[in-house]
Short mmCIF file of N, CA and C in Angstrom, two decimals:
data_model
loop_
_atom_site.label_atom_id
_atom_site.label_comp_id
_atom_site.label_asym_id
_atom_site.label_seq_id
_atom_site.Cartn_x
_atom_site.Cartn_y
_atom_site.Cartn_z
N UNK B 1473 10.43 0.51 40.03
CA UNK B 1473 9.21 1.28 39.91
C UNK B 1473 8.92 1.56 38.46
N UNK B 1474 7.71 1.88 38.19
CA UNK B 1474 7.29 2.27 36.85
C UNK B 1474 7.29 3.79 36.79
N UNK B 1475 8.08 4.35 35.89
CA UNK B 1475 8.19 5.80 35.78
C UNK B 1475 7.31 6.30 34.63
N UNK B 1476 6.69 7.46 34.80
CA UNK B 1476 5.86 8.01 33.72
C UNK B 1476 6.73 8.60 32.61
N UNK B 1477 6.11 8.85 31.46
CA UNK B 1477 6.82 9.53 30.37
C UNK B 1477 7.22 10.91 30.86
N UNK B 1478 8.45 11.30 30.56
CA UNK B 1478 8.97 12.60 30.98
C UNK B 1478 10.16 12.42 31.89
N UNK B 1479 10.48 13.48 32.66
CA UNK B 1479 11.65 13.49 33.54
C UNK B 1479 11.18 13.40 34.98
N UNK B 1480 11.73 12.45 35.71
CA UNK B 1480 11.44 12.30 37.14
C UNK B 1480 12.74 12.52 37.90
N UNK B 1481 12.73 13.47 38.85
CA UNK B 1481 13.90 13.73 39.70
C UNK B 1481 13.84 12.81 40.91
N UNK B 1482 14.95 12.20 41.22
CA UNK B 1482 15.05 11.30 42.37
C UNK B 1482 16.15 11.82 43.29
N UNK B 1483 15.86 11.91 44.58
CA UNK B 1483 16.84 12.34 45.58
C UNK B 1483 16.88 11.27 46.66
N UNK B 1484 18.09 10.79 46.98
CA UNK B 1484 18.26 9.79 48.02
C UNK B 1484 19.17 10.35 49.12
N UNK B 1485 18.82 10.07 50.35
CA UNK B 1485 19.63 10.46 51.51
C UNK B 1485 20.08 9.18 52.19
N UNK B 1486 21.37 9.12 52.48
CA UNK B 1486 21.94 7.98 53.19
C UNK B 1486 22.45 8.49 54.54
N UNK B 1487 22.07 7.80 55.61
CA UNK B 1487 22.50 8.19 56.96
C UNK B 1487 23.14 6.98 57.63
N UNK B 1488 24.34 7.21 58.23
CA UNK B 1488 25.00 6.10 58.92
C UNK B 1488 24.55 6.07 60.38
N UNK B 1489 25.10 5.12 61.16
CA UNK B 1489 24.72 4.95 62.56
C UNK B 1489 25.10 6.13 63.44
N UNK B 1490 26.07 6.94 63.02
CA UNK B 1490 26.50 8.09 63.82
C UNK B 1490 25.71 9.34 63.46
N UNK B 1491 24.76 9.21 62.53
CA UNK B 1491 23.93 10.35 62.15
C UNK B 1491 24.50 11.18 61.02
N UNK B 1492 25.61 10.74 60.44
CA UNK B 1492 26.17 11.44 59.29
C UNK B 1492 25.34 11.07 58.06
N UNK B 1493 25.08 12.08 57.23
CA UNK B 1493 24.27 11.77 56.04
C UNK B 1493 24.82 12.50 54.82
N UNK B 1494 24.43 11.99 53.72
CA UNK B 1494 24.75 12.61 52.44
C UNK B 1494 23.59 12.32 51.48
N UNK B 1495 23.50 13.13 50.44
CA UNK B 1495 22.43 12.94 49.45
C UNK B 1495 23.03 12.80 48.07
N UNK B 1496 22.28 12.19 47.25
CA UNK B 1496 22.62 12.16 45.82
C UNK B 1496 21.32 12.30 45.05
N UNK B 1497 21.43 12.85 43.87
CA UNK B 1497 20.25 13.06 43.03
C UNK B 1497 20.53 12.57 41.63
N UNK B 1498 19.52 12.09 40.99
CA UNK B 1498 19.61 11.69 39.59
C UNK B 1498 18.23 11.81 38.96
N UNK B 1499 18.20 11.84 37.66
CA UNK B 1499 16.93 11.92 36.95
C UNK B 1499 16.72 10.66 36.14
N UNK B 1500 15.47 10.31 35.98
CA UNK B 1500 15.07 9.21 35.10
C UNK B 1500 14.23 9.84 34.00
N UNK B 1501 14.69 9.68 32.78
CA UNK B 1501 13.96 10.22 31.63
C UNK B 1501 13.34 9.07 30.84
N UNK B 1502 12.04 9.12 30.68
CA UNK B 1502 11.33 8.10 29.89
C UNK B 1502 10.77 8.79 28.66
N UNK B 1503 11.17 8.32 27.49
CA UNK B 1503 10.69 8.87 26.22
C UNK B 1503 9.61 7.98 25.64
N UNK B 1504 8.58 8.58 25.09
CA UNK B 1504 7.54 7.83 24.39
C UNK B 1504 7.94 7.76 22.93
N UNK B 1505 8.39 6.63 22.48
CA UNK B 1505 8.79 6.48 21.08
C UNK B 1505 7.86 5.52 20.34
N UNK B 1506 6.81 5.10 21.02
CA UNK B 1506 5.87 4.17 20.41
C UNK B 1506 4.75 4.95 19.72
N UNK B 1507 4.56 4.68 18.44
CA UNK B 1507 3.51 5.35 17.67
C UNK B 1507 2.14 4.87 18.13
N UNK B 1508 1.15 5.73 18.03
CA UNK B 1508 -0.22 5.29 18.32
C UNK B 1508 -0.67 4.31 17.23
N UNK B 1509 -1.77 3.66 17.47
CA UNK B 1509 -2.35 2.79 16.45
C UNK B 1509 -3.63 3.42 15.95
N UNK B 1510 -3.96 3.15 14.69
CA UNK B 1510 -5.18 3.68 14.11
C UNK B 1510 -5.67 2.70 13.05
N UNK B 1511 -6.97 2.54 12.99
CA UNK B 1511 -7.59 1.67 11.99
C UNK B 1511 -8.62 2.47 11.22
N UNK B 1512 -8.50 2.45 9.91
CA UNK B 1512 -9.47 3.12 9.04
C UNK B 1512 -10.63 2.19 8.73
N UNK B 1513 -11.75 2.75 8.31
CA UNK B 1513 -12.85 1.90 7.85
C UNK B 1513 -12.43 1.11 6.60
N UNK B 1514 -13.19 0.10 6.29
CA UNK B 1514 -12.96 -0.66 5.05
C UNK B 1514 -13.27 0.25 3.86
N UNK B 1515 -12.76 -0.12 2.69
CA UNK B 1515 -13.06 0.62 1.46
C UNK B 1515 -14.58 0.66 1.26
N UNK B 1516 -15.05 1.77 0.70
CA UNK B 1516 -16.49 1.99 0.53
C UNK B 1516 -16.80 2.12 -0.96
N UNK B 1517 -17.86 1.45 -1.41
CA UNK B 1517 -18.36 1.59 -2.78
C UNK B 1517 -19.83 1.99 -2.71
N UNK B 1518 -20.21 2.93 -3.59
CA UNK B 1518 -21.59 3.42 -3.56
C UNK B 1518 -21.99 3.92 -4.94
N UNK B 1519 -23.27 3.79 -5.30
CA UNK B 1519 -23.75 4.46 -6.52
C UNK B 1519 -23.93 5.95 -6.23
N UNK B 1520 -24.03 6.73 -7.30
CA UNK B 1520 -24.27 8.16 -7.13
C UNK B 1520 -25.65 8.42 -6.54
N UNK B 1521 -25.82 9.58 -5.91
CA UNK B 1521 -27.15 10.00 -5.46
C UNK B 1521 -27.94 10.42 -6.70
N UNK B 1522 -29.24 10.18 -6.76
CA UNK B 1522 -30.03 10.55 -7.93
C UNK B 1522 -29.88 12.04 -8.27
N UNK B 1523 -29.58 12.30 -9.54
CA UNK B 1523 -29.45 13.66 -10.03
C UNK B 1523 -28.13 14.33 -9.69
N UNK B 1524 -27.23 13.61 -9.01
CA UNK B 1524 -25.95 14.19 -8.62
C UNK B 1524 -24.81 13.44 -9.29
N UNK B 1525 -23.70 14.15 -9.45
CA UNK B 1525 -22.48 13.51 -9.98
C UNK B 1525 -21.59 13.14 -8.81
N UNK B 1526 -22.16 12.49 -7.83
CA UNK B 1526 -21.44 12.10 -6.62
C UNK B 1526 -22.42 11.49 -5.65
N UNK B 1527 -21.91 11.21 -4.44
CA UNK B 1527 -22.75 10.62 -3.40
C UNK B 1527 -22.33 11.15 -2.04
N UNK B 1528 -23.31 11.39 -1.19
CA UNK B 1528 -23.02 11.77 0.19
C UNK B 1528 -22.65 10.50 0.94
N UNK B 1529 -21.44 10.47 1.47
CA UNK B 1529 -20.92 9.28 2.13
C UNK B 1529 -20.58 9.61 3.58
N UNK B 1530 -21.11 8.80 4.50
CA UNK B 1530 -20.78 8.93 5.91
C UNK B 1530 -20.00 7.69 6.34
N UNK B 1531 -19.01 7.90 7.18
CA UNK B 1531 -18.20 6.80 7.71
C UNK B 1531 -17.75 7.20 9.11
N UNK B 1532 -17.27 6.23 9.86
CA UNK B 1532 -16.76 6.49 11.20
C UNK B 1532 -15.34 7.03 11.08
N UNK B 1533 -15.12 8.24 11.58
CA UNK B 1533 -13.79 8.85 11.52
C UNK B 1533 -12.84 8.05 12.39
N UNK B 1534 -11.66 7.71 11.85
CA UNK B 1534 -10.69 6.93 12.63
C UNK B 1534 -10.27 7.67 13.89
N UNK B 1535 -10.06 6.90 14.96
CA UNK B 1535 -9.59 7.44 16.23
C UNK B 1535 -8.36 6.63 16.62
N UNK B 1536 -7.31 7.34 17.02
CA UNK B 1536 -6.09 6.66 17.41
C UNK B 1536 -6.12 6.21 18.85
N UNK B 1537 -5.30 5.21 19.16
CA UNK B 1537 -5.14 4.70 20.51
C UNK B 1537 -3.66 4.76 20.83
N UNK B 1538 -3.32 5.30 22.00
CA UNK B 1538 -1.93 5.42 22.40
C UNK B 1538 -1.80 4.96 23.84
N UNK B 1539 -0.70 4.31 24.16
CA UNK B 1539 -0.49 3.79 25.51
C UNK B 1539 -0.23 4.90 26.52
N UNK B 1540 0.25 6.06 26.06
CA UNK B 1540 0.69 7.09 26.99
C UNK B 1540 -0.18 8.34 27.04
N UNK B 1541 -0.85 8.68 25.97
CA UNK B 1541 -1.53 9.97 25.96
C UNK B 1541 -2.71 9.96 25.00
N UNK B 1542 -3.41 11.06 25.00
CA UNK B 1542 -4.51 11.26 24.06
C UNK B 1542 -3.93 11.45 22.66
N UNK B 1543 -4.75 11.25 21.66
CA UNK B 1543 -4.30 11.41 20.28
C UNK B 1543 -5.11 12.48 19.57
N UNK B 1544 -4.53 12.99 18.51
CA UNK B 1544 -5.19 13.95 17.64
C UNK B 1544 -5.29 13.34 16.26
N UNK B 1545 -6.48 13.39 15.66
CA UNK B 1545 -6.71 12.82 14.34
C UNK B 1545 -6.83 13.94 13.32
N UNK B 1546 -6.12 13.80 12.20
CA UNK B 1546 -6.13 14.82 11.15
C UNK B 1546 -6.40 14.15 9.80
N UNK B 1547 -7.32 14.73 9.03
CA UNK B 1547 -7.58 14.27 7.67
C UNK B 1547 -6.52 14.89 6.77
N UNK B 1548 -5.64 14.05 6.20
CA UNK B 1548 -4.56 14.54 5.33
C UNK B 1548 -5.00 14.68 3.88
N UNK B 1549 -5.83 13.76 3.43
CA UNK B 1549 -6.28 13.78 2.03
C UNK B 1549 -7.67 13.16 1.96
N UNK B 1550 -8.47 13.62 1.03
CA UNK B 1550 -9.81 13.08 0.85
C UNK B 1550 -10.86 14.03 1.39
N UNK B 1551 -12.00 13.47 1.74
CA UNK B 1551 -13.14 14.27 2.21
C UNK B 1551 -13.63 13.77 3.56
N UNK B 1552 -14.16 14.66 4.38
CA UNK B 1552 -14.66 14.24 5.69
C UNK B 1552 -15.95 13.42 5.56
N UNK B 1553 -16.27 12.71 6.63
CA UNK B 1553 -17.51 11.96 6.68
C UNK B 1553 -18.69 12.91 6.47
N UNK B 1554 -19.65 12.46 5.65
CA UNK B 1554 -20.82 13.28 5.33
C UNK B 1554 -20.61 14.14 4.11
N UNK B 1555 -19.40 14.13 3.55
CA UNK B 1555 -19.10 14.94 2.37
C UNK B 1555 -19.68 14.33 1.10
N UNK B 1556 -19.72 15.14 0.05
CA UNK B 1556 -20.17 14.66 -1.25
C UNK B 1556 -18.95 14.22 -2.03
N UNK B 1557 -18.81 12.92 -2.20
CA UNK B 1557 -17.69 12.33 -2.92
C UNK B 1557 -18.02 12.29 -4.40
N UNK B 1558 -17.10 12.71 -5.27
CA UNK B 1558 -17.38 12.72 -6.71
C UNK B 1558 -17.36 11.30 -7.29
N UNK B 1559 -17.94 11.15 -8.46
CA UNK B 1559 -17.87 9.88 -9.17
C UNK B 1559 -16.39 9.58 -9.42
N UNK B 1560 -15.99 8.34 -9.18
CA UNK B 1560 -14.60 7.92 -9.29
C UNK B 1560 -14.13 7.43 -7.93
N UNK B 1561 -12.82 7.35 -7.76
CA UNK B 1561 -12.24 6.85 -6.51
C UNK B 1561 -11.49 7.96 -5.80
N UNK B 1562 -11.83 8.17 -4.54
CA UNK B 1562 -11.16 9.15 -3.69
C UNK B 1562 -10.45 8.38 -2.58
N UNK B 1563 -9.18 8.69 -2.36
CA UNK B 1563 -8.43 8.06 -1.27
C UNK B 1563 -8.44 9.00 -0.07
N UNK B 1564 -8.94 8.51 1.04
CA UNK B 1564 -8.93 9.26 2.29
C UNK B 1564 -7.76 8.76 3.13
N UNK B 1565 -6.93 9.69 3.60
CA UNK B 1565 -5.79 9.35 4.44
C UNK B 1565 -5.88 10.15 5.73
N UNK B 1566 -5.79 9.43 6.84
CA UNK B 1566 -5.84 10.05 8.16
C UNK B 1566 -4.50 9.85 8.86
N UNK B 1567 -4.12 10.85 9.65
CA UNK B 1567 -2.92 10.78 10.49
C UNK B 1567 -3.36 10.95 11.93
N UNK B 1568 -2.75 10.15 12.81
CA UNK B 1568 -3.01 10.24 14.24
C UNK B 1568 -1.68 10.52 14.92
N UNK B 1569 -1.66 11.50 15.82
CA UNK B 1569 -0.42 11.81 16.52
C UNK B 1569 -0.68 11.88 18.03
N UNK B 1570 0.37 11.57 18.81
CA UNK B 1570 0.27 11.69 20.26
C UNK B 1570 1.05 12.92 20.71
N UNK B 1571 1.05 13.19 22.01
CA UNK B 1571 1.71 14.41 22.51
C UNK B 1571 3.22 14.36 22.34
N UNK B 1572 3.79 13.18 22.10
CA UNK B 1572 5.23 13.06 21.88
C UNK B 1572 5.59 13.15 20.40
N UNK B 1573 4.63 13.54 19.57
CA UNK B 1573 4.81 13.71 18.12
C UNK B 1573 5.04 12.40 17.38
N UNK B 1574 4.64 11.29 17.96
CA UNK B 1574 4.65 10.01 17.25
C UNK B 1574 3.39 9.96 16.40
N UNK B 1575 3.51 9.46 15.18
CA UNK B 1575 2.36 9.44 14.29
C UNK B 1575 2.14 8.07 13.67
N UNK B 1576 0.92 7.86 13.25
CA UNK B 1576 0.53 6.68 12.47
C UNK B 1576 -0.50 7.14 11.44
N UNK B 1577 -0.54 6.49 10.30
CA UNK B 1577 -1.51 6.85 9.27
C UNK B 1577 -2.26 5.60 8.81
N UNK B 1578 -3.41 5.85 8.23
CA UNK B 1578 -4.18 4.79 7.58
C UNK B 1578 -4.94 5.43 6.42
N UNK B 1579 -5.30 4.61 5.46
CA UNK B 1579 -6.02 5.09 4.27
C UNK B 1579 -7.13 4.11 3.90
N UNK B 1580 -8.12 4.64 3.22
CA UNK B 1580 -9.17 3.82 2.63
C UNK B 1580 -9.71 4.57 1.43
N UNK B 1581 -10.38 3.86 0.54
CA UNK B 1581 -10.91 4.49 -0.67
C UNK B 1581 -12.44 4.54 -0.62
N UNK B 1582 -12.96 5.56 -1.28
CA UNK B 1582 -14.40 5.69 -1.49
C UNK B 1582 -14.61 5.74 -3.00
N UNK B 1583 -15.29 4.74 -3.53
CA UNK B 1583 -15.52 4.66 -4.97
C UNK B 1583 -17.00 4.88 -5.24
N UNK B 1584 -17.29 5.92 -6.02
CA UNK B 1584 -18.67 6.25 -6.39
C UNK B 1584 -18.83 5.98 -7.89
N UNK B 1585 -19.84 5.20 -8.25
CA UNK B 1585 -20.10 4.90 -9.65
C UNK B 1585 -21.35 5.64 -10.11
N UNK B 1586 -21.31 6.11 -11.34
CA UNK B 1586 -22.46 6.79 -11.94
C UNK B 1586 -23.38 5.73 -12.51
N UNK B 1587 -24.45 5.43 -11.80
CA UNK B 1587 -25.42 4.42 -12.24
C UNK B 1587 -26.66 5.02 -12.85
N UNK B 1588 -26.60 6.31 -13.15
CA UNK B 1588 -27.77 7.01 -13.67
C UNK B 1588 -27.52 7.37 -15.13
N UNK B 1589 -28.35 6.83 -16.01
CA UNK B 1589 -28.19 7.10 -17.43
C UNK B 1589 -28.66 8.50 -17.81
N UNK B 1590 -28.24 8.95 -18.97
CA UNK B 1590 -28.69 10.27 -19.44
C UNK B 1590 -30.18 10.23 -19.81
N UNK B 1591 -30.76 11.39 -19.90
CA UNK B 1591 -32.16 11.51 -20.30
C UNK B 1591 -32.21 12.19 -21.66
N UNK B 1592 -32.71 11.45 -22.64
CA UNK B 1592 -32.83 11.98 -23.99
C UNK B 1592 -34.18 12.67 -24.14
N UNK B 1593 -34.15 13.89 -24.66
CA UNK B 1593 -35.38 14.64 -24.92
C UNK B 1593 -35.35 15.07 -26.38
N UNK B 1594 -36.29 14.59 -27.13
CA UNK B 1594 -36.33 14.88 -28.57
C UNK B 1594 -37.59 15.70 -28.89
N UNK B 1595 -37.54 16.33 -30.02
CA UNK B 1595 -38.76 16.97 -30.52
C UNK B 1595 -38.88 16.66 -32.00
N UNK B 1596 -40.13 16.71 -32.49
CA UNK B 1596 -40.41 16.42 -33.90
C UNK B 1596 -39.90 17.57 -34.76
N UNK B 1597 -39.40 17.21 -35.91
CA UNK B 1597 -38.93 18.23 -36.85
C UNK B 1597 -39.43 17.90 -38.25
N UNK B 1598 -39.35 18.89 -39.12
CA UNK B 1598 -39.65 18.68 -40.54
C UNK B 1598 -38.43 19.10 -41.31
N UNK B 1599 -37.97 18.20 -42.19
CA UNK B 1599 -36.80 18.49 -43.03
C UNK B 1599 -37.26 18.83 -44.44
N UNK B 1600 -36.52 19.71 -45.05
CA UNK B 1600 -36.75 20.04 -46.46
C UNK B 1600 -35.60 19.46 -47.27
N UNK B 1601 -35.95 18.72 -48.32
CA UNK B 1601 -34.91 18.18 -49.21
C UNK B 1601 -34.32 19.33 -50.02
N UNK B 1602 -33.03 19.24 -50.28
CA UNK B 1602 -32.38 20.29 -51.08
C UNK B 1602 -32.58 20.01 -52.57
N UNK B 1603 -31.93 20.80 -53.42
CA UNK B 1603 -32.12 20.68 -54.87
C UNK B 1603 -31.63 19.35 -55.43
N UNK B 1604 -30.81 18.63 -54.65
CA UNK B 1604 -30.36 17.31 -55.11
C UNK B 1604 -31.26 16.20 -54.60
N UNK B 1605 -32.29 16.56 -53.81
CA UNK B 1605 -33.22 15.56 -53.29
C UNK B 1605 -32.72 14.89 -52.02
N UNK B 1606 -31.80 15.52 -51.31
CA UNK B 1606 -31.31 14.94 -50.05
C UNK B 1606 -31.35 15.99 -48.93
N UNK B 1607 -31.29 15.49 -47.72
CA UNK B 1607 -31.19 16.35 -46.54
C UNK B 1607 -30.41 15.56 -45.48
N UNK B 1608 -29.58 16.28 -44.75
CA UNK B 1608 -28.78 15.65 -43.69
C UNK B 1608 -29.26 16.16 -42.35
N UNK B 1609 -29.35 15.25 -41.40
CA UNK B 1609 -29.86 15.59 -40.08
C UNK B 1609 -28.72 15.54 -39.06
N UNK B 1610 -28.55 16.61 -38.30
CA UNK B 1610 -27.55 16.67 -37.23
C UNK B 1610 -28.24 16.42 -35.88
N UNK B 1611 -27.54 15.82 -34.90
CA UNK B 1611 -28.15 15.54 -33.60
C UNK B 1611 -28.73 16.78 -32.92
N UNK B 1612 -28.09 17.93 -33.05
CA UNK B 1612 -28.55 19.14 -32.38
C UNK B 1612 -29.94 19.56 -32.85
N UNK B 1613 -30.33 19.17 -34.07
CA UNK B 1613 -31.65 19.54 -34.59
C UNK B 1613 -32.75 18.75 -33.87
N UNK B 1614 -32.48 17.50 -33.51
CA UNK B 1614 -33.47 16.64 -32.86
C UNK B 1614 -33.44 16.80 -31.34
N UNK B 1615 -32.25 17.06 -30.79
CA UNK B 1615 -32.06 17.16 -29.34
C UNK B 1615 -32.78 18.38 -28.78
N UNK B 1616 -33.57 18.16 -27.74
CA UNK B 1616 -34.33 19.24 -27.11
C UNK B 1616 -33.91 19.35 -25.63
N UNK B 1617 -32.61 19.68 -25.41
CA UNK B 1617 -32.05 19.83 -24.06
C UNK B 1617 -31.95 18.53 -23.29
N UNK B 1618 -31.45 17.49 -23.94
CA UNK B 1618 -31.16 16.25 -23.24
C UNK B 1618 -30.11 16.54 -22.17
N UNK B 1619 -30.05 15.70 -21.14
CA UNK B 1619 -29.10 15.97 -20.05
C UNK B 1619 -28.64 14.69 -19.39
N UNK B 1620 -27.55 14.85 -18.63
CA UNK B 1620 -27.00 13.76 -17.83
C UNK B 1620 -26.59 14.33 -16.48
N UNK B 1621 -26.71 13.56 -15.44
CA UNK B 1621 -26.36 14.02 -14.10
C UNK B 1621 -24.88 14.27 -13.92
N UNK B 1622 -24.07 13.72 -14.80
CA UNK B 1622 -22.64 13.72 -14.48
C UNK B 1622 -21.72 14.12 -15.62
N UNK B 1623 -21.95 13.61 -16.77
CA UNK B 1623 -20.96 13.81 -17.83
C UNK B 1623 -21.58 14.48 -19.04
N UNK B 1624 -20.71 15.09 -19.81
CA UNK B 1624 -21.17 15.59 -21.10
C UNK B 1624 -21.20 14.40 -22.06
N UNK B 1625 -21.89 14.53 -23.12
CA UNK B 1625 -22.02 13.40 -24.04
C UNK B 1625 -22.02 13.92 -25.47
N UNK B 1626 -21.65 13.05 -26.35
CA UNK B 1626 -21.73 13.33 -27.79
C UNK B 1626 -22.91 12.55 -28.31
N UNK B 1627 -23.90 13.25 -28.79
CA UNK B 1627 -25.09 12.57 -29.28
C UNK B 1627 -24.96 12.26 -30.77
N UNK B 1628 -25.66 11.22 -31.17
CA UNK B 1628 -25.71 10.84 -32.58
C UNK B 1628 -27.17 10.58 -32.94
N UNK B 1629 -27.45 10.66 -34.23
CA UNK B 1629 -28.78 10.30 -34.73
C UNK B 1629 -28.64 9.25 -35.81
N UNK B 1630 -29.68 8.48 -35.95
CA UNK B 1630 -29.69 7.47 -37.00
C UNK B 1630 -31.13 7.33 -37.48
N UNK B 1631 -31.37 7.45 -38.75
CA UNK B 1631 -30.45 7.75 -39.85
C UNK B 1631 -30.11 9.25 -39.89
N UNK B 1632 -29.08 9.56 -40.67
CA UNK B 1632 -28.66 10.96 -40.78
C UNK B 1632 -28.99 11.56 -42.15
N UNK B 1633 -29.19 10.72 -43.14
CA UNK B 1633 -29.44 11.22 -44.49
C UNK B 1633 -30.82 10.76 -44.97
N UNK B 1634 -31.53 11.72 -45.60
CA UNK B 1634 -32.86 11.43 -46.11
C UNK B 1634 -32.91 11.84 -47.58
N UNK B 1635 -33.68 11.05 -48.36
CA UNK B 1635 -33.78 11.30 -49.81
C UNK B 1635 -35.26 11.31 -50.20
N UNK B 1636 -35.50 11.40 -51.50
CA UNK B 1636 -36.88 11.38 -52.00
C UNK B 1636 -37.61 10.11 -51.57
N UNK B 1637 -36.87 9.04 -51.36
CA UNK B 1637 -37.49 7.79 -50.91
C UNK B 1637 -37.87 7.83 -49.44
N UNK B 1638 -37.49 8.89 -48.72
CA UNK B 1638 -37.77 9.00 -47.28
C UNK B 1638 -38.96 9.90 -46.99
N UNK B 1639 -39.68 10.33 -48.02
CA UNK B 1639 -40.80 11.23 -47.80
C UNK B 1639 -41.81 10.62 -46.84
N UNK B 1640 -42.37 11.45 -45.97
CA UNK B 1640 -43.33 10.99 -44.99
C UNK B 1640 -42.73 10.98 -43.60
N UNK B 1641 -43.35 10.23 -42.71
CA UNK B 1641 -42.89 10.16 -41.32
C UNK B 1641 -41.76 9.14 -41.22
N UNK B 1642 -40.67 9.54 -40.58
CA UNK B 1642 -39.52 8.66 -40.37
C UNK B 1642 -39.20 8.62 -38.87
N UNK B 1643 -38.82 7.45 -38.40
CA UNK B 1643 -38.37 7.34 -37.01
C UNK B 1643 -36.87 7.58 -36.97
N UNK B 1644 -36.45 8.47 -36.09
CA UNK B 1644 -35.03 8.81 -35.91
C UNK B 1644 -34.67 8.45 -34.47
N UNK B 1645 -33.53 7.83 -34.28
CA UNK B 1645 -33.07 7.48 -32.94
C UNK B 1645 -31.96 8.43 -32.54
N UNK B 1646 -32.14 9.11 -31.40
CA UNK B 1646 -31.12 9.97 -30.82
C UNK B 1646 -30.43 9.15 -29.74
N UNK B 1647 -29.12 9.00 -29.87
CA UNK B 1647 -28.34 8.25 -28.89
C UNK B 1647 -27.41 9.20 -28.17
N UNK B 1648 -27.42 9.12 -26.84
CA UNK B 1648 -26.57 9.98 -26.03
C UNK B 1648 -25.36 9.21 -25.53
#
């Protein structure tokens, strides 16, 4: 016979032709030592959401399959489906367990790339030459609250030095 997981008590009675009988009992114990199976989604790659330093990512949550019982799925590391994943690579690891405490795990990565460039905002300025006939321009003087969705930046300007030969209107490039 096929016995279920757990302990099954068996009692047998034997009777001879004269009506004499005796019984014996024994137990059959079946242990579930087979781990459930689980499959994670394939690795996911996505650009950032506009204006965000991350992306909202949805995926199918892994579900375990076990021959003997229902399974419980637990997110061990990473973010749940529908979460905002940061720029970079996040490893999601799931564990599936059955009622006999057998477990299986699977992992996948979610890679979000920042595909949104910074926005440079400049304003016009007027420089005064000093007593030596020169003036130096710093990026903060030209920058008018430039921004980026994700990272801080070090801005530069070109050119940075002006002399008597630079009198008049000059084009300055602010690089973020």
